[in-house]
Amino acid sequence: MEKTSEIFVAGHRGLVGAAIFRRLQDHAYTNIITRKRAELDLTGQEAVRDFFAREKPEYVFLAAAKVGGIMANSTYPADFIRENLLIETNVIDAACRHGVRKLLFLGSSCIFPRMAPQPMKEEYLLTGPLEPTNSAYAVAKIAGIEMCQSYNRQYGTRFLPVMPTNLYGPNDNFDLITSHVLPALIRKFHLAKLASEGNAEIIARDETRFGPIPDDIKASLSPDDSPPKVVLWGTGQPKREFLYVDDLADACVYLMENYDGTELLNIGTGEDKTIRELAEMTRDIVEFKGEIVFDTSKPDGMPRKLLDVSKLSGLGWQAKTDLKNGIRETYQWYLKNLK
Ligand code: GFB
């Protein structure tokens, strides 16, 4: 990529797209194209074709997607499969028609079979049944990988599918029902800490900024609740790997700049933790003094999801942000955005 190349970041307002946008700016790229959803609906084929015909981007980061945590995925599977298939089909096809030089497609580690050996190598794709809580989303992402590879074979394009592990960081979705686990932990511990300190008016502000607090959580946020507690989902035993989103963005820009291959690539840290360990770490960072309770009526999802990152390490890239520091940064972002 030249510093003046036209680069389209699809999904620049989301967790991943915003981080890629920041990274490109840091690397002094001067011609980054973005469109808000109201300006360009990526699920509309004609609108996407017109946009590519007019703007003729040379490079594309396809970070636009419908994403969510375990509950959102299992409650709205039709929305997840439909929106993701439409976005991928429209953008990948338009990129091919309009001669995009290189496209990076972002998938997710949930594409791998539920019981895949750990850590999961790229070649484990399609070797077993998927995790049911997110199979609709996973199938859409697998279709995106197959599209990249099929267009490469048939049309000689350079479309690179990458599979990030679970992500977190500034700009995340902190909605207590639809979010991923890490923002939910930060917000739940913070609210419980405020409640135990009797800060009702800050809790109201939180709800205005980050979305409704479900009634059961509200009920538990009583200053008289002694000892104060936070209720988390599942058993706490599943293991997850967490990558700070700025590290992911760094990897994406690095691959666009330095890698000419188009084989599927995992992006992660190579380390994981149980949800309980993650919860205890987050509790300590937020300085909540109460108990952690697990609601086992809620799903665990995949028992373990650790990526094998040896291919990426072989290309000279490694994650930099330590999990504790990443959680601290994300908590600071959340606090700043409460104001
Ligand atoms: O992050 P998460 O929603 O997604 O949940 P997945 C990870 C684990 O944390 C699960 C537990 O075992 C949850 O049961 N957990 C505990 C919680 N408390 C909470 C909570 O308050 N909120 C949430 N959200 N989880 C998603 C997939 O799977 O991850 C997507 O559904 C995608 O397809 C994404 O791949 C990265 O890691 O289970």
Short mmCIF file of C-alpha atoms and ligand atoms in Angstrom, two decimals:
data_model
loop_
_atom_site.label_atom_id
_atom_site.label_comp_id
_atom_site.label_asym_id
_atom_site.label_seq_id
_atom_site.Cartn_x
_atom_site.Cartn_y
_atom_site.Cartn_z
CA MET A 1 0.00 0.00 0.00
CA GLU A 2 1.23 3.50 -0.84
CA LYS A 3 0.64 6.22 1.72
CA THR A 4 -1.71 7.88 -0.78
CA SER A 5 -3.55 4.70 -1.85
CA GLU A 6 -7.34 4.78 -1.60
CA ILE A 7 -8.20 2.54 1.32
CA PHE A 8 -11.78 1.69 2.24
CA VAL A 9 -12.37 0.68 5.86
CA ALA A 10 -15.81 -0.97 5.87
CA GLY A 11 -17.27 -0.78 9.38
CA HIS A 12 -15.10 2.07 10.66
CA ARG A 13 -17.43 2.86 13.57
CA GLY A 14 -17.25 -0.63 15.08
CA LEU A 15 -14.71 -2.01 17.53
CA VAL A 16 -12.43 -3.43 14.82
CA GLY A 17 -12.93 -0.90 12.03
CA ALA A 18 -12.31 2.05 14.36
CA ALA A 19 -9.04 0.47 15.52
CA ILE A 20 -7.92 -0.18 11.92
CA PHE A 21 -8.77 3.42 11.05
CA ARG A 22 -6.63 4.69 13.98
CA ARG A 23 -3.76 2.42 12.95
CA LEU A 24 -3.83 3.61 9.35
CA GLN A 25 -3.78 7.20 10.52
CA ASP A 26 -0.81 6.41 12.79
CA HIS A 27 0.96 4.96 9.76
CA ALA A 28 0.35 8.24 7.86
CA TYR A 29 -2.06 6.91 5.23
CA THR A 30 -3.76 9.96 3.80
CA ASN A 31 -6.58 8.62 1.68
CA ILE A 32 -8.80 6.54 3.95
CA ILE A 33 -12.41 6.27 2.80
CA THR A 34 -15.21 5.61 5.28
CA ARG A 35 -19.00 5.64 5.14
CA LYS A 36 -21.47 5.66 8.00
CA ARG A 37 -24.29 3.12 7.80
CA ALA A 38 -26.77 5.92 7.01
CA GLU A 39 -24.63 6.90 4.01
CA LEU A 40 -23.95 3.40 2.67
CA ASP A 41 -25.94 0.31 3.65
CA LEU A 42 -23.57 -2.57 2.92
CA THR A 43 -26.46 -5.05 2.82
CA GLY A 44 -27.74 -3.31 -0.34
CA GLN A 45 -26.13 -4.69 -3.50
CA GLU A 46 -26.80 -1.73 -5.76
CA ALA A 47 -25.61 0.83 -3.24
CA VAL A 48 -22.37 -1.10 -2.71
CA ARG A 49 -21.75 -1.49 -6.46
CA ASP A 50 -22.37 2.23 -7.04
CA PHE A 51 -20.04 3.13 -4.20
CA PHE A 52 -17.20 0.98 -5.58
CA ALA A 53 -17.78 2.28 -9.14
CA ARG A 54 -17.57 5.87 -7.91
CA GLU A 55 -14.80 5.65 -5.31
CA LYS A 56 -12.66 2.87 -6.84
CA PRO A 57 -10.87 1.93 -3.62
CA GLU A 58 -7.56 0.12 -4.15
CA TYR A 59 -7.48 -1.63 -0.78
CA VAL A 60 -10.34 -2.80 1.42
CA PHE A 61 -10.49 -3.80 5.09
CA LEU A 62 -13.79 -5.66 5.43
CA ALA A 63 -14.47 -5.12 9.13
CA ALA A 64 -18.21 -4.47 8.79
CA ALA A 65 -20.28 -7.27 10.29
CA LYS A 66 -23.15 -8.01 12.60
CA VAL A 67 -21.43 -9.22 15.77
CA GLY A 68 -22.37 -9.96 19.34
CA GLY A 69 -21.79 -12.16 22.35
CA ILE A 70 -23.15 -15.59 23.11
CA MET A 71 -26.70 -14.41 23.94
CA ALA A 72 -27.09 -12.17 20.88
CA ASN A 73 -25.83 -14.98 18.63
CA SER A 74 -28.19 -17.56 20.03
CA THR A 75 -31.24 -15.23 20.16
CA TYR A 76 -30.94 -13.66 16.69
CA PRO A 77 -29.36 -16.33 14.44
CA ALA A 78 -31.39 -15.29 11.38
CA ASP A 79 -30.15 -11.68 11.61
CA PHE A 80 -26.57 -12.87 12.08
CA ILE A 81 -26.54 -15.16 9.05
CA ARG A 82 -28.52 -12.84 6.78
CA GLU A 83 -26.67 -9.58 7.44
CA ASN A 84 -23.23 -11.13 7.35
CA LEU A 85 -23.86 -13.05 4.14
CA LEU A 86 -25.22 -9.93 2.46
CA ILE A 87 -22.35 -7.68 3.55
CA GLU A 88 -19.69 -10.20 2.51
CA THR A 89 -21.30 -11.02 -0.82
CA ASN A 90 -21.80 -7.39 -1.76
CA VAL A 91 -18.39 -6.11 -0.73
CA ILE A 92 -16.31 -9.05 -1.99
CA ASP A 93 -18.09 -9.14 -5.34
CA ALA A 94 -17.90 -5.35 -5.85
CA ALA A 95 -14.22 -5.42 -4.87
CA CYS A 96 -13.57 -7.98 -7.60
CA ARG A 97 -15.64 -6.14 -10.25
CA HIS A 98 -13.87 -2.86 -9.57
CA GLY A 99 -10.31 -4.16 -9.46
CA VAL A 100 -9.48 -3.82 -5.76
CA ARG A 101 -5.80 -4.73 -5.40
CA LYS A 102 -6.07 -6.40 -2.03
CA LEU A 103 -8.89 -7.07 0.43
CA LEU A 104 -8.63 -8.28 4.01
CA PHE A 105 -11.71 -10.13 5.28
CA LEU A 106 -12.20 -10.46 9.04
CA GLY A 107 -13.76 -13.67 10.32
CA SER A 108 -13.85 -15.11 13.81
CA SER A 109 -12.40 -18.05 15.74
CA CYS A 110 -15.93 -19.48 16.17
CA ILE A 111 -15.65 -20.85 12.61
CA PHE A 112 -13.70 -23.81 14.00
CA PRO A 113 -15.46 -27.02 15.14
CA ARG A 114 -16.76 -27.00 18.72
CA MET A 115 -14.47 -29.85 19.74
CA ALA A 116 -11.46 -28.95 17.59
CA PRO A 117 -8.09 -29.95 19.09
CA GLN A 118 -6.44 -27.02 20.88
CA PRO A 119 -4.74 -24.81 19.91
CA MET A 120 -6.70 -24.60 16.67
CA LYS A 121 -4.71 -24.62 13.45
CA GLU A 122 -6.05 -23.00 10.30
CA GLU A 123 -6.45 -26.40 8.64
CA TYR A 124 -9.03 -27.55 11.23
CA LEU A 125 -11.68 -25.54 9.39
CA LEU A 126 -14.64 -27.74 8.37
CA THR A 127 -13.39 -30.84 10.16
CA GLY A 128 -16.34 -31.18 12.59
CA PRO A 129 -19.68 -29.81 13.86
CA LEU A 130 -19.93 -26.17 14.97
CA GLU A 131 -20.81 -24.72 18.38
CA PRO A 132 -24.66 -24.43 18.28
CA THR A 133 -24.86 -21.03 20.08
CA ASN A 134 -23.11 -19.36 17.15
CA SER A 135 -23.44 -21.71 14.19
CA ALA A 136 -25.40 -19.18 12.06
CA TYR A 137 -22.70 -16.54 12.46
CA ALA A 138 -19.94 -19.12 11.95
CA VAL A 139 -21.51 -20.43 8.73
CA ALA A 140 -21.73 -16.86 7.38
CA LYS A 141 -18.05 -16.28 8.21
CA ILE A 142 -17.05 -19.63 6.66
CA ALA A 143 -18.92 -18.55 3.52
CA GLY A 144 -16.88 -15.34 3.54
CA ILE A 145 -13.62 -17.32 3.66
CA GLU A 146 -14.80 -19.57 0.85
CA MET A 147 -15.81 -16.53 -1.20
CA CYS A 148 -12.37 -14.96 -0.82
CA GLN A 149 -10.71 -18.19 -1.88
CA SER A 150 -13.12 -18.82 -4.76
CA TYR A 151 -12.70 -15.32 -6.18
CA ASN A 152 -8.93 -15.72 -5.85
CA ARG A 153 -9.07 -18.99 -7.80
CA GLN A 154 -11.49 -17.87 -10.47
CA TYR A 155 -10.54 -14.22 -10.93
CA GLY A 156 -6.97 -14.03 -9.64
CA THR A 157 -7.90 -11.54 -6.90
CA ARG A 158 -5.87 -11.11 -3.71
CA PHE A 159 -8.47 -11.46 -0.95
CA LEU A 160 -7.03 -12.54 2.39
CA PRO A 161 -9.27 -14.06 5.08
CA VAL A 162 -8.01 -13.65 8.67
CA MET A 163 -9.51 -15.18 11.81
CA PRO A 164 -9.14 -13.11 14.97
CA THR A 165 -9.73 -14.62 18.37
CA ASN A 166 -12.12 -12.97 20.90
CA LEU A 167 -11.49 -9.22 20.81
CA TYR A 168 -11.92 -6.40 23.30
CA GLY A 169 -10.92 -2.77 23.70
CA PRO A 170 -12.08 0.84 23.38
CA ASN A 171 -15.29 1.39 21.43
CA ASP A 172 -16.74 -2.00 22.32
CA ASN A 173 -20.45 -2.72 22.82
CA PHE A 174 -21.22 -2.57 26.56
CA ASP A 175 -24.87 -3.64 26.29
CA LEU A 176 -25.40 -6.19 29.04
CA ILE A 177 -27.42 -8.59 26.89
CA THR A 178 -25.78 -8.40 23.47
CA SER A 179 -22.12 -7.71 24.34
CA HIS A 180 -19.19 -10.08 24.56
CA VAL A 181 -17.97 -11.16 27.95
CA LEU A 182 -15.23 -8.61 28.62
CA PRO A 183 -17.25 -5.38 28.28
CA ALA A 184 -20.05 -7.10 30.25
CA LEU A 185 -17.61 -7.90 33.08
CA ILE A 186 -16.28 -4.34 33.21
CA ARG A 187 -19.74 -2.84 33.30
CA LYS A 188 -21.22 -5.35 35.74
CA PHE A 189 -18.35 -4.94 38.23
CA HIS A 190 -18.38 -1.16 37.87
CA LEU A 191 -22.14 -0.92 38.47
CA ALA A 192 -21.94 -3.24 41.47
CA LYS A 193 -19.09 -1.18 42.89
CA LEU A 194 -21.11 2.04 42.48
CA ALA A 195 -24.15 0.40 44.06
CA SER A 196 -22.15 -0.74 47.07
CA GLU A 197 -20.92 2.86 47.44
CA GLY A 198 -24.50 4.21 47.10
CA ASN A 199 -23.95 6.09 43.81
CA ALA A 200 -27.43 5.80 42.32
CA GLU A 201 -27.15 8.86 40.10
CA ILE A 202 -24.00 7.57 38.33
CA ILE A 203 -25.83 4.31 37.66
CA ALA A 204 -28.61 6.29 35.93
CA ARG A 205 -26.01 8.08 33.80
CA ASP A 206 -24.46 4.74 32.87
CA GLU A 207 -27.81 3.49 31.62
CA THR A 208 -28.28 6.57 29.44
CA ARG A 209 -24.82 6.16 27.89
CA PHE A 210 -24.39 2.40 27.57
CA GLY A 211 -27.92 1.04 27.25
CA PRO A 212 -30.60 -0.38 29.54
CA ILE A 213 -29.70 -2.35 32.64
CA PRO A 214 -31.88 -5.50 32.74
CA ASP A 215 -34.31 -5.69 35.69
CA ASP A 216 -32.59 -8.63 37.40
CA ILE A 217 -29.29 -6.74 37.43
CA LYS A 218 -31.04 -3.56 38.62
CA ALA A 219 -32.62 -5.53 41.44
CA SER A 220 -29.21 -6.77 42.51
CA LEU A 221 -27.79 -3.23 42.54
CA SER A 222 -29.08 -2.38 45.97
CA PRO A 223 -26.73 -0.67 48.41
CA ASP A 224 -28.27 -2.99 51.05
CA ASP A 225 -27.23 -6.11 49.14
CA SER A 226 -24.69 -7.57 51.49
CA PRO A 227 -22.20 -8.82 50.52
CA PRO A 228 -22.52 -7.14 47.08
CA LYS A 229 -22.37 -9.62 44.22
CA VAL A 230 -22.06 -9.84 40.46
CA VAL A 231 -23.84 -12.59 38.54
CA LEU A 232 -22.05 -14.00 35.50
CA TRP A 233 -23.20 -16.51 32.91
CA GLY A 234 -22.39 -20.19 32.64
CA THR A 235 -20.00 -22.18 34.81
CA GLY A 236 -16.94 -19.92 34.53
CA GLN A 237 -14.97 -22.90 33.24
CA PRO A 238 -14.82 -22.24 29.48
CA LYS A 239 -11.48 -20.91 28.31
CA ARG A 240 -11.08 -17.95 25.99
CA GLU A 241 -8.20 -16.14 24.36
CA PHE A 242 -8.42 -12.34 24.30
CA LEU A 243 -6.73 -9.99 21.88
CA TYR A 244 -6.64 -6.22 22.39
CA VAL A 245 -8.26 -4.63 19.36
CA ASP A 246 -5.35 -2.26 18.68
CA ASP A 247 -3.10 -5.31 18.38
CA LEU A 248 -5.53 -6.84 15.91
CA ALA A 249 -5.51 -3.61 13.88
CA ASP A 250 -1.72 -3.62 13.95
CA ALA A 251 -1.72 -7.20 12.59
CA CYS A 252 -4.22 -6.31 9.84
CA VAL A 253 -2.19 -3.32 8.63
CA TYR A 254 1.02 -5.35 8.93
CA LEU A 255 -0.45 -8.09 6.70
CA MET A 256 -1.72 -5.58 4.14
CA GLU A 257 1.72 -4.01 4.01
CA ASN A 258 3.95 -7.09 4.16
CA TYR A 259 2.13 -10.28 3.21
CA ASP A 260 1.29 -11.39 -0.30
CA GLY A 261 -0.28 -14.77 0.48
CA THR A 262 -4.03 -15.41 0.58
CA GLU A 263 -4.19 -18.48 2.81
CA LEU A 264 -6.41 -18.28 5.90
CA LEU A 265 -4.48 -16.86 8.88
CA ASN A 266 -5.27 -16.95 12.61
CA ILE A 267 -4.67 -13.80 14.67
CA GLY A 268 -4.38 -14.17 18.43
CA THR A 269 -2.06 -14.14 21.40
CA GLY A 270 -1.61 -17.91 21.80
CA GLU A 271 -2.70 -17.75 25.48
CA ASP A 272 -6.06 -18.27 27.16
CA LYS A 273 -7.76 -18.05 30.56
CA THR A 274 -10.90 -19.45 32.14
CA ILE A 275 -13.86 -17.06 32.36
CA ARG A 276 -13.50 -17.27 36.15
CA GLU A 277 -9.85 -16.15 35.96
CA LEU A 278 -10.82 -13.37 33.60
CA ALA A 279 -13.62 -12.31 35.94
CA GLU A 280 -11.28 -12.21 38.94
CA MET A 281 -8.74 -10.16 37.01
CA THR A 282 -11.41 -7.67 35.89
CA ARG A 283 -12.91 -7.49 39.41
CA ASP A 284 -9.49 -6.52 40.79
CA ILE A 285 -8.90 -3.89 38.11
CA VAL A 286 -12.32 -2.32 38.73
CA GLU A 287 -11.73 -2.68 42.51
CA PHE A 288 -15.05 -4.32 43.25
CA LYS A 289 -14.99 -5.88 46.70
CA GLY A 290 -17.89 -8.33 46.53
CA GLU A 291 -18.62 -11.85 45.36
CA ILE A 292 -18.78 -13.46 41.93
CA VAL A 293 -21.71 -15.83 41.34
CA PHE A 294 -22.15 -18.03 38.25
CA ASP A 295 -25.64 -18.56 36.82
CA THR A 296 -25.35 -22.02 35.31
CA SER A 297 -28.76 -21.75 33.61
CA LYS A 298 -26.95 -19.56 31.05
CA PRO A 299 -24.88 -21.17 28.25
CA ASP A 300 -21.12 -21.72 28.32
CA GLY A 301 -20.66 -21.92 24.56
CA MET A 302 -17.49 -23.52 23.24
CA PRO A 303 -15.46 -25.19 26.02
CA ARG A 304 -12.20 -23.77 24.69
CA LYS A 305 -11.22 -21.52 21.79
CA LEU A 306 -7.46 -21.04 21.57
CA LEU A 307 -5.87 -20.23 18.23
CA ASP A 308 -2.62 -21.67 16.98
CA VAL A 309 -0.77 -18.53 15.90
CA SER A 310 2.43 -20.14 14.66
CA LYS A 311 1.80 -19.17 11.01
CA LEU A 312 1.42 -15.52 11.94
CA SER A 313 4.43 -15.59 14.29
CA GLY A 314 6.40 -17.09 11.40
CA LEU A 315 5.54 -13.97 9.40
CA GLY A 316 7.11 -11.83 12.11
CA TRP A 317 4.03 -10.54 13.98
CA GLN A 318 3.22 -10.90 17.66
CA ALA A 319 0.62 -9.35 19.99
CA LYS A 320 2.05 -6.68 22.32
CA THR A 321 -0.64 -5.79 24.82
CA ASP A 322 -0.69 -7.72 28.06
CA LEU A 323 -4.25 -8.71 29.08
CA LYS A 324 -4.18 -6.78 32.36
CA ASN A 325 -3.05 -3.59 30.65
CA GLY A 326 -5.62 -4.06 27.89
CA ILE A 327 -8.44 -4.45 30.43
CA ARG A 328 -7.17 -1.36 32.29
CA GLU A 329 -7.18 0.67 29.05
CA THR A 330 -10.69 -0.54 28.20
CA TYR A 331 -11.96 0.28 31.69
CA GLN A 332 -10.46 3.78 31.38
CA TRP A 333 -12.20 4.23 28.02
CA TYR A 334 -15.51 3.15 29.57
CA LEU A 335 -15.09 5.58 32.48
CA LYS A 336 -14.17 8.45 30.17
CA ASN A 337 -17.20 7.76 28.02
CA LEU A 338 -19.53 7.83 31.00
CA LYS A 339 -18.97 11.55 31.35
O1 GFB B 1 -17.86 -13.33 24.92
P1 GFB B 1 -18.98 -14.32 24.84
O2 GFB B 1 -20.35 -13.75 24.81
O3 GFB B 1 -18.79 -15.19 23.55
O4 GFB B 1 -18.90 -15.31 26.11
P2 GFB B 1 -18.25 -16.59 23.03
C1 GFB B 1 -17.74 -15.95 26.49
C2 GFB B 1 -17.99 -16.74 27.76
O5 GFB B 1 -18.22 -15.85 28.86
C3 GFB B 1 -19.19 -17.68 27.72
C4 GFB B 1 -19.35 -16.26 29.60
O6 GFB B 1 -18.86 -18.90 28.36
C5 GFB B 1 -20.23 -16.92 28.54
O7 GFB B 1 -21.19 -17.78 29.15
N1 GFB B 1 -19.95 -15.12 30.30
C6 GFB B 1 -20.03 -14.98 31.65
C7 GFB B 1 -20.54 -14.04 29.75
N2 GFB B 1 -20.70 -13.88 31.98
C8 GFB B 1 -21.02 -13.25 30.82
C9 GFB B 1 -21.71 -12.04 30.53
O8 GFB B 1 -22.17 -11.30 31.41
N3 GFB B 1 -21.83 -11.71 29.20
C10 GFB B 1 -21.33 -12.51 28.21
N4 GFB B 1 -21.47 -12.12 26.93
N5 GFB B 1 -20.70 -13.69 28.47
C11 GFB B 1 -19.09 -15.46 20.87
C12 GFB B 1 -19.81 -15.99 19.69
O9 GFB B 1 -18.88 -16.58 21.61
O10 GFB B 1 -17.82 -14.89 20.62
C13 GFB B 1 -19.55 -15.27 18.43
O11 GFB B 1 -21.17 -16.15 20.01
C14 GFB B 1 -18.14 -14.78 18.24
O12 GFB B 1 -19.90 -16.06 17.36
C15 GFB B 1 -17.60 -14.15 19.48
O13 GFB B 1 -17.28 -15.80 17.79
C16 GFB B 1 -16.13 -13.78 19.37
O14 GFB B 1 -16.77 -16.59 22.97
O15 GFB B 1 -18.88 -17.74 23.77
#
